[in-house]
Amino acid sequence: PVPDTRMATVVLGVAWLALAGAPQRLPRTTLPLLLAGGTKGGNFASRDRVSKTVSINRVVRRNYEILEEYEAGIALVGTEVKSCRNGQMNLRDGFCAIKDGECWLENVNISPHSTTGTFFNHDERRRRRLLLNKREIRKMASMVAQQGLTVVPLKAYFNSRSCLKIKIAVARGKQNQDKRETIRKREQDRDVRRQTKLATF
């Protein structure tokens, strides 16, 4: 019969702990970690962690027609990350600019960290580099140049690995008539949800 690799991992882990002089009684969190084959790809705590929303740009969907969406990383300094964990980011006036083969997040406000001195704090509206692969950047640049489109931020959130991500979109500005149609549709959907909720009682 084929040996159970998970049990072999447990045995090796226990043997290693014994040789290292650790107590024979293992911590409660050790056994699941060993059964998962170590920390790489088997940390249950990180697997169960949910994403956390930092900021949503609600104005975009009202003023723009979303054509394509992308998920980007972002290069931040330490105080900016701390402020984002406290939800102190505002995407409302932000936009993305593609320059010299890089994508930059412009005019997005990240408030200074409250417990850090002014000298060590960051500039609230500085330009920040978005982390995308070259193919995605080239495609967005081509769409913006040829079709007169724009790139806007939709949402900022920490993913399940606690990495800050920015969801951006290539979008086309709506005419006033399109905006009125969007508002009318949103109100209709709200009325339907309200009636459905009342019908359930």
Coordinates of N, CA and C in Angstrom, one line a residue:
P1 N 0.8 -1.2 0.0 CA 0.0 0.0 0.0 C 0.9 1.3 0.0
V2 N 0.3 2.4 -0.6 CA 1.0 3.6 -0.7 C 1.0 4.3 0.7
P3 N 2.2 4.7 1.2 CA 2.2 5.3 2.6 C 1.5 6.6 2.6
D4 N 0.9 7.0 3.7 CA 0.2 8.2 3.9 C 1.2 9.3 4.1
T5 N 1.3 10.2 3.1 CA 2.4 11.3 3.2 C 2.1 12.3 4.3
R6 N 0.8 12.5 4.6 CA 0.5 13.4 5.6 C 1.0 12.9 7.0
M7 N 0.7 11.6 7.2 CA 1.2 11.0 8.5 C 2.7 11.0 8.6
A8 N 3.4 10.8 7.4 CA 4.8 10.8 7.4 C 5.3 12.2 7.7
T9 N 4.6 13.2 7.3 CA 5.0 14.6 7.6 C 4.8 14.9 9.1
V10 N 3.7 14.3 9.7 CA 3.6 14.5 11.1 C 4.7 13.8 11.9
V11 N 5.0 12.6 11.5 CA 6.1 11.9 12.2 C 7.4 12.6 12.1
L12 N 7.7 13.1 10.9 CA 9.0 13.9 10.7 C 9.0 15.1 11.6
G13 N 7.8 15.8 11.6 CA 7.7 17.0 12.4 C 7.9 16.8 13.8
V14 N 7.3 15.7 14.4 CA 7.4 15.4 15.8 C 8.9 15.0 16.1
A15 N 9.5 14.3 15.2 CA 10.9 13.9 15.4 C 11.8 15.1 15.4
W16 N 11.5 16.0 14.5 CA 12.4 17.3 14.5 C 12.2 18.1 15.8
L17 N 11.0 18.2 16.2 CA 10.8 18.9 17.5 C 11.4 18.2 18.7
A18 N 11.4 16.9 18.7 CA 12.1 16.1 19.8 C 13.6 16.4 19.7
L19 N 14.2 16.3 18.5 CA 15.6 16.6 18.4 C 16.0 18.0 18.8
A20 N 15.1 18.9 18.6 CA 15.4 20.3 18.9 C 15.2 20.6 20.4
G21 N 14.8 19.6 21.1 CA 14.6 19.8 22.6 C 13.3 20.4 22.9
A22 N 12.3 20.4 22.0 CA 11.0 20.9 22.3 C 10.2 19.9 23.2
P23 N 9.2 20.4 23.9 CA 8.4 19.5 24.8 C 7.6 18.5 23.9
Q24 N 7.3 17.4 24.4 CA 6.6 16.3 23.7 C 5.2 16.7 23.4
R25 N 4.6 17.5 24.2 CA 3.2 17.9 24.0 C 3.2 19.1 23.0
L26 N 2.6 18.9 21.8 CA 2.6 19.9 20.8 C 1.6 20.9 21.0
P27 N 1.8 22.2 20.6 CA 0.8 23.2 20.7 C -0.4 22.8 19.8
R28 N -1.5 23.3 20.2 CA -2.8 23.0 19.5 C -2.7 23.3 18.0
T29 N -2.0 24.4 17.6 CA -2.0 24.8 16.2 C -0.9 24.1 15.4
T30 N -0.1 23.2 16.0 CA 1.0 22.6 15.3 C 0.5 21.4 14.4
L31 N -0.4 20.6 15.0 CA -0.9 19.5 14.2 C -1.5 19.8 12.9
P32 N -2.5 20.7 12.9 CA -3.1 21.1 11.6 C -2.0 21.6 10.6
L33 N -1.0 22.4 11.1 CA 0.0 22.9 10.2 C 0.8 21.8 9.6
L34 N 1.2 20.8 10.4 CA 1.9 19.7 9.9 C 1.1 18.8 8.9
L35 N -0.2 18.6 9.3 CA -1.0 17.9 8.4 C -1.2 18.5 7.0
A36 N -1.1 19.9 7.0 CA -1.2 20.6 5.7 C 0.1 20.6 5.0
G37 N 1.2 20.0 5.5 CA 2.4 19.9 4.8 C 3.3 21.1 5.0
G38 N 3.2 21.8 6.2 CA 4.0 23.0 6.5 C 3.2 24.3 6.2
T39 N 4.0 25.4 6.2 CA 3.3 26.7 6.1 C 3.1 27.0 4.6
K40 N 3.8 26.5 3.7 CA 3.7 26.9 2.3 C 2.4 26.2 1.7
G41 N 1.4 27.1 1.4 CA 0.2 26.6 0.8 C -0.7 25.9 1.8
G42 N -0.4 25.8 3.1 CA -1.2 25.1 4.0 C -1.6 25.8 5.3
N43 N -1.4 27.1 5.3 CA -1.7 27.8 6.5 C -3.2 28.1 6.5
F44 N -3.9 27.4 7.4 CA -5.4 27.5 7.4 C -5.8 28.9 7.8
A45 N -5.1 29.6 8.7 CA -5.4 30.9 9.1 C -5.5 31.8 7.9
S46 N -4.5 31.8 7.0 CA -4.5 32.7 5.9 C -5.5 32.3 4.9
R47 N -5.8 31.0 4.8 CA -6.8 30.5 3.8 C -8.2 31.0 4.2
D48 N -8.5 31.1 5.5 CA -9.8 31.5 5.9 C -10.0 33.0 6.0
R49 N -8.9 33.8 5.9 CA -9.0 35.2 6.1 C -9.7 35.8 4.9
V50 N -10.7 36.7 5.2 CA -11.5 37.3 4.1 C -10.9 38.7 3.7
S51 N -11.3 39.2 2.5 CA -10.8 40.5 2.1 C -11.5 41.6 2.9
K52 N -10.8 42.7 2.9 CA -11.3 43.9 3.7 C -11.4 45.1 2.7
T53 N -12.6 45.7 2.5 CA -12.7 46.8 1.7 C -12.2 48.1 2.3
V54 N -11.4 48.8 1.6 CA -10.8 50.1 2.1 C -11.6 51.3 1.6
S55 N -11.9 51.3 0.3 CA -12.6 52.5 -0.3 C -13.3 52.0 -1.6
I56 N -14.4 52.6 -1.8 CA -15.2 52.3 -3.1 C -15.5 53.6 -3.7
N57 N -15.2 53.7 -5.0 CA -15.5 54.9 -5.8 C -16.9 54.8 -6.4
R58 N -17.9 55.2 -5.7 CA -19.3 55.0 -6.2 C -19.7 56.0 -7.3
V59 N -18.9 57.1 -7.5 CA -19.2 58.0 -8.6 C -18.9 57.5 -10.0
V60 N -18.0 56.6 -10.0 CA -17.5 56.1 -11.3 C -18.6 55.4 -12.1
R61 N -19.4 54.5 -11.5 CA -20.4 53.8 -12.3 C -21.5 54.7 -12.7
R62 N -21.7 55.8 -12.0 CA -22.7 56.8 -12.4 C -22.3 57.6 -13.6
N63 N -21.0 57.9 -13.6 CA -20.5 58.9 -14.7 C -19.8 58.2 -15.8
Y64 N -19.5 56.9 -15.7 CA -18.7 56.2 -16.7 C -19.4 54.8 -17.1
E65 N -19.2 54.4 -18.3 CA -19.5 53.1 -18.7 C -18.2 52.2 -18.6
I66 N -18.3 51.2 -17.8 CA -17.1 50.3 -17.5 C -17.0 49.3 -18.7
L67 N -15.8 49.3 -19.3 CA -15.5 48.4 -20.4 C -14.7 47.2 -20.0
E68 N -13.6 47.5 -19.3 CA -12.7 46.4 -18.9 C -12.2 46.7 -17.5
E69 N -12.1 45.7 -16.7 CA -11.6 45.8 -15.3 C -10.2 45.1 -15.1
Y70 N -9.4 45.6 -14.3 CA -8.1 45.0 -13.9 C -7.9 45.1 -12.4
E71 N -7.1 44.2 -11.9 CA -6.7 44.2 -10.5 C -5.2 44.5 -10.5
A72 N -4.8 45.5 -9.7 CA -3.4 46.0 -9.7 C -2.9 46.1 -8.2
G73 N -1.7 45.8 -8.0 CA -1.0 46.1 -6.8 C -0.7 47.5 -6.7
I74 N -0.1 48.0 -5.7 CA 0.2 49.4 -5.5 C 1.4 49.5 -4.6
A75 N 2.4 50.4 -5.0 CA 3.6 50.7 -4.3 C 3.3 51.8 -3.3
L76 N 3.4 51.4 -2.0 CA 3.1 52.4 -0.9 C 4.3 52.4 0.1
V77 N 4.3 53.5 0.9 CA 5.3 53.5 2.0 C 4.5 53.1 3.3
G78 N 5.3 52.9 4.4 CA 4.7 52.3 5.5 C 3.5 53.0 6.1
T79 N 3.6 54.3 6.2 CA 2.5 55.1 6.9 C 1.3 55.1 6.0
E80 N 1.4 54.9 4.7 CA 0.3 54.8 3.8 C -0.5 53.5 4.0
V81 N 0.3 52.4 4.2 CA -0.3 51.1 4.5 C -1.1 51.2 5.8
K82 N -0.5 51.8 6.8 CA -1.2 51.9 8.1 C -2.5 52.7 8.0
S83 N -2.5 53.8 7.2 CA -3.7 54.6 7.0 C -4.7 53.8 6.3
C84 N -4.3 53.0 5.3 CA -5.3 52.3 4.5 C -5.9 51.2 5.3
R85 N -5.2 50.6 6.2 CA -5.8 49.6 7.1 C -6.8 50.2 8.0
N86 N -6.7 51.5 8.3 CA -7.8 52.2 9.0 C -8.9 52.8 8.2
G87 N -8.8 52.5 6.9 CA -9.9 52.9 5.9 C -9.8 54.4 5.5
Q88 N -8.6 54.9 5.6 CA -8.4 56.4 5.4 C -7.9 56.6 3.9
M89 N -8.6 56.1 2.9 CA -8.3 56.3 1.5 C -9.5 56.8 0.8
N90 N -9.4 57.8 -0.1 CA -10.5 58.3 -0.8 C -10.2 58.3 -2.3
L91 N -11.0 57.5 -3.0 CA -10.8 57.3 -4.5 C -11.6 58.2 -5.3
R92 N -12.4 59.0 -4.8 CA -13.5 59.8 -5.5 C -12.9 60.6 -6.6
D93 N -11.8 61.4 -6.4 CA -11.3 62.3 -7.4 C -10.1 61.6 -8.2
G94 N -9.9 60.3 -8.0 CA -8.7 59.7 -8.6 C -8.9 59.3 -10.0
F95 N -7.7 59.2 -10.7 CA -7.7 58.7 -12.1 C -6.3 58.1 -12.3
C96 N -6.2 57.3 -13.4 CA -4.9 56.6 -13.7 C -4.3 57.2 -14.9
A97 N -3.0 57.4 -14.9 CA -2.3 57.9 -16.1 C -1.2 56.9 -16.4
I98 N -1.0 56.7 -17.7 CA 0.0 55.8 -18.2 C 1.1 56.6 -18.9
K99 N 2.3 56.5 -18.3 CA 3.4 57.3 -18.7 C 4.7 56.4 -18.7
D100 N 5.4 56.5 -19.8 CA 6.7 55.7 -19.9 C 6.6 54.3 -19.5
G101 N 5.5 53.7 -20.0 CA 5.3 52.2 -19.8 C 4.9 51.8 -18.4
E102 N 4.5 52.8 -17.5 CA 4.0 52.5 -16.2 C 2.7 53.1 -16.0
C103 N 1.9 52.5 -15.1 CA 0.6 53.0 -14.8 C 0.6 53.7 -13.4
W104 N 0.2 54.9 -13.3 CA 0.2 55.7 -12.1 C -1.2 56.1 -11.5
L105 N -1.3 56.0 -10.3 CA -2.6 56.4 -9.6 C -2.4 57.8 -9.2
E106 N -3.3 58.7 -9.7 CA -3.1 60.2 -9.4 C -4.3 60.7 -8.6
N107 N -4.0 61.7 -7.8 CA -5.0 62.5 -7.1 C -5.9 61.7 -6.2
V108 N -5.4 60.6 -5.6 CA -6.1 59.8 -4.6 C -5.5 60.2 -3.2
N109 N -6.4 60.5 -2.3 CA -6.1 61.0 -1.0 C -5.9 59.8 0.0
I110 N -4.7 59.7 0.6 CA -4.5 58.8 1.7 C -4.1 59.7 2.9
S111 N -5.0 59.7 3.9 CA -4.7 60.6 5.0 C -3.5 60.2 5.8
P112 N -2.8 61.2 6.4 CA -1.6 60.9 7.2 C -1.9 60.0 8.3
H113 N -0.9 59.2 8.7 CA -1.1 58.3 9.9 C -1.2 59.1 11.1
S114 N -2.2 58.8 12.0 CA -2.5 59.7 13.1 C -1.4 59.6 14.2
T115 N -0.7 58.5 14.4 CA 0.3 58.5 15.4 C 1.8 58.6 14.9
T116 N 1.9 59.1 13.7 CA 3.3 59.3 13.1 C 3.5 60.8 13.0
G117 N 4.7 61.3 13.3 CA 5.1 62.7 13.2 C 5.0 63.2 11.8
T118 N 5.0 64.5 11.6 CA 4.9 65.1 10.3 C 6.1 64.8 9.5
F119 N 7.3 64.8 10.0 CA 8.5 64.6 9.3 C 8.5 63.2 8.6
F120 N 8.0 62.2 9.3 CA 8.0 60.8 8.7 C 6.7 60.4 8.0
N121 N 5.7 61.3 7.9 CA 4.5 61.0 7.3 C 4.6 61.3 5.8
H122 N 3.6 60.8 5.0 CA 3.6 60.9 3.6 C 2.8 62.1 3.0
D123 N 3.1 62.4 1.7 CA 2.3 63.4 1.1 C 0.9 62.7 0.7
E124 N -0.2 63.4 1.1 CA -1.5 62.8 1.0 C -1.9 62.4 -0.4
R125 N -1.6 63.3 -1.4 CA -2.0 63.1 -2.8 C -0.9 62.9 -3.8
R126 N 0.2 62.2 -3.3 CA 1.3 62.0 -4.2 C 0.9 61.0 -5.2
R127 N 1.7 61.0 -6.3 CA 1.5 60.0 -7.4 C 2.0 58.6 -6.9
R128 N 1.2 57.6 -7.1 CA 1.6 56.2 -6.7 C 1.6 55.2 -7.8
R129 N 2.6 54.4 -7.9 CA 2.8 53.5 -9.0 C 1.9 52.2 -8.8
L130 N 1.1 51.9 -9.8 CA 0.3 50.6 -9.8 C 1.1 49.5 -10.4
L131 N 1.0 48.3 -9.8 CA 1.8 47.2 -10.2 C 0.9 46.3 -11.2
L132 N 1.2 46.4 -12.4 CA 0.5 45.6 -13.5 C 1.6 45.0 -14.4
N133 N 1.2 43.9 -15.1 CA 2.2 43.4 -16.1 C 2.2 44.3 -17.3
K134 N 3.3 44.2 -18.1 CA 3.5 45.1 -19.2 C 2.4 44.9 -20.3
R135 N 1.9 43.7 -20.4 CA 0.9 43.4 -21.5 C -0.4 44.2 -21.1
E136 N -0.8 44.1 -19.9 CA -2.0 44.9 -19.5 C -1.8 46.4 -19.6
I137 N -0.6 46.9 -19.3 CA -0.4 48.3 -19.5 C -0.4 48.7 -20.9
R138 N 0.2 47.9 -21.8 CA 0.2 48.2 -23.2 C -1.3 48.2 -23.8
K139 N -2.1 47.2 -23.3 CA -3.4 47.2 -23.8 C -4.2 48.4 -23.4
M140 N -4.1 48.8 -22.1 CA -4.8 49.9 -21.7 C -4.4 51.2 -22.4
A141 N -3.1 51.3 -22.6 CA -2.6 52.5 -23.3 C -3.1 52.6 -24.7
S142 N -3.2 51.5 -25.4 CA -3.7 51.4 -26.7 C -5.2 51.8 -26.7
M143 N -6.0 51.3 -25.8 CA -7.4 51.7 -25.8 C -7.6 53.2 -25.5
V144 N -6.8 53.7 -24.5 CA -6.9 55.1 -24.2 C -6.6 56.0 -25.4
A145 N -5.5 55.6 -26.1 CA -5.0 56.5 -27.2 C -5.9 56.4 -28.4
Q146 N -6.4 55.3 -28.7 CA -7.2 55.1 -30.0 C -8.7 55.4 -29.8
Q147 N -9.2 55.2 -28.6 CA -10.7 55.3 -28.5 C -11.1 56.5 -27.6
G148 N -10.1 57.2 -27.1 CA -10.4 58.4 -26.2 C -11.1 58.0 -24.9
L149 N -10.6 56.9 -24.3 CA -11.1 56.4 -23.1 C -10.3 56.9 -21.9
T150 N -10.7 56.5 -20.7 CA -9.9 56.9 -19.5 C -9.8 55.7 -18.6
V151 N -8.9 55.8 -17.7 CA -8.7 54.7 -16.7 C -9.0 55.3 -15.3
V152 N -9.9 54.6 -14.6 CA -10.3 55.2 -13.3 C -10.3 54.1 -12.2
P153 N -10.0 54.4 -10.9 CA -10.0 53.4 -9.9 C -11.5 53.2 -9.4
L154 N -11.8 51.9 -9.2 CA -13.1 51.5 -8.7 C -13.2 51.2 -7.2
K155 N -12.1 50.5 -6.8 CA -12.2 49.9 -5.4 C -10.8 49.7 -4.9
A156 N -10.6 49.9 -3.6 CA -9.3 49.5 -2.9 C -9.7 48.5 -1.8
Y157 N -8.9 47.4 -1.7 CA -9.2 46.4 -0.7 C -8.0 45.6 -0.4
F158 N -8.0 45.0 0.8 CA -6.9 44.1 1.2 C -7.5 42.7 0.8
N159 N -6.7 41.9 0.1 CA -7.1 40.6 -0.3 C -6.9 39.6 0.8
S160 N -7.1 38.3 0.6 CA -7.0 37.3 1.6 C -5.6 37.1 2.1
R161 N -4.6 37.6 1.4 CA -3.2 37.5 1.8 C -2.7 38.9 2.4
S162 N -3.7 39.8 2.7 CA -3.4 41.1 3.4 C -2.6 42.0 2.5
C163 N -2.7 41.8 1.2 CA -2.0 42.7 0.2 C -3.1 43.7 -0.3
L164 N -2.7 45.0 -0.3 CA -3.6 46.0 -0.8 C -3.7 45.9 -2.4
K165 N -4.9 45.8 -2.9 CA -5.2 45.8 -4.3 C -6.1 46.9 -4.7
I166 N -5.9 47.4 -5.9 CA -6.7 48.5 -6.5 C -7.4 47.9 -7.7
K167 N -8.7 47.9 -7.8 CA -9.4 47.5 -8.9 C -9.6 48.7 -9.8
I168 N -9.1 48.7 -11.0 CA -9.2 49.8 -11.9 C -10.0 49.4 -13.2
A169 N -10.5 50.4 -14.0 CA -11.3 50.0 -15.1 C -11.0 51.0 -16.2
V170 N -11.0 50.5 -17.5 CA -11.0 51.3 -18.7 C -12.5 51.7 -18.9
A171 N -12.7 53.0 -19.0 CA -14.1 53.4 -19.0 C -14.4 54.5 -20.0
R172 N -15.6 54.7 -20.4 CA -16.0 55.7 -21.3 C -17.0 56.6 -20.6
G173 N -16.8 57.9 -20.7 CA -17.7 58.9 -20.1 C -19.1 58.8 -20.6
K174 N -20.1 58.9 -19.7 CA -21.5 58.9 -20.1 C -22.0 60.3 -20.5
Q175 N -22.9 60.3 -21.5 CA -23.6 61.6 -21.7 C -24.7 61.8 -20.7
N176 N -25.3 63.0 -20.6 CA -26.3 63.3 -19.6 C -27.5 62.4 -19.7
Q177 N -27.9 62.0 -21.0 CA -29.0 61.1 -21.1 C -28.7 59.7 -20.6
D178 N -27.4 59.3 -20.8 CA -27.0 58.0 -20.2 C -27.0 58.0 -18.7
K179 N -26.6 59.1 -18.1 CA -26.6 59.3 -16.7 C -28.0 59.2 -16.1
R180 N -29.0 59.9 -16.8 CA -30.4 59.8 -16.3 C -30.9 58.4 -16.4
E181 N -30.5 57.7 -17.5 CA -31.0 56.3 -17.6 C -30.4 55.4 -16.5
T182 N -29.2 55.7 -16.1 CA -28.6 54.9 -15.0 C -29.3 55.2 -13.7
I183 N -29.6 56.4 -13.5 CA -30.3 56.8 -12.2 C -31.7 56.1 -12.2
R184 N -32.4 56.2 -13.4 CA -33.8 55.6 -13.5 C -33.7 54.1 -13.2
K185 N -32.7 53.4 -13.8 CA -32.6 52.0 -13.6 C -32.3 51.7 -12.2
R186 N -31.5 52.4 -11.5 CA -31.1 52.2 -10.1 C -32.3 52.4 -9.3
E187 N -33.2 53.4 -9.5 CA -34.4 53.6 -8.7 C -35.4 52.5 -9.0
Q188 N -35.5 52.0 -10.2 CA -36.4 50.9 -10.4 C -35.9 49.6 -9.7
D189 N -34.6 49.3 -9.7 CA -34.1 48.2 -9.0 C -34.3 48.3 -7.5
R190 N -34.2 49.5 -7.0 CA -34.5 49.7 -5.6 C -35.9 49.5 -5.2
D191 N -36.8 49.9 -6.1 CA -38.3 49.7 -5.9 C -38.6 48.2 -5.9
V192 N -38.0 47.5 -6.8 CA -38.2 46.0 -6.9 C -37.8 45.3 -5.7
R193 N -36.6 45.7 -5.2 CA -36.0 45.1 -4.0 C -36.9 45.4 -2.8
R194 N -37.4 46.6 -2.7 CA -38.3 47.0 -1.6 C -39.6 46.2 -1.6
Q195 N -40.2 46.1 -2.8 CA -41.5 45.4 -2.9 C -41.3 43.9 -2.6
T196 N -40.1 43.3 -3.1 CA -39.8 41.9 -2.8 C -39.7 41.7 -1.3
K197 N -39.0 42.6 -0.6 CA -38.8 42.5 0.8 C -40.1 42.6 1.5
L198 N -41.0 43.5 1.1 CA -42.3 43.6 1.8 C -43.2 42.4 1.5
A199 N -43.0 41.8 0.4 CA -43.8 40.6 0.0 C -43.5 39.4 0.9
T200 N -42.2 39.4 1.4 CA -41.8 38.2 2.2 C -42.3 38.2 3.6
F201 N -42.8 39.4 4.0 CA -43.4 39.5 5.4 C -44.9 39.1 5.4

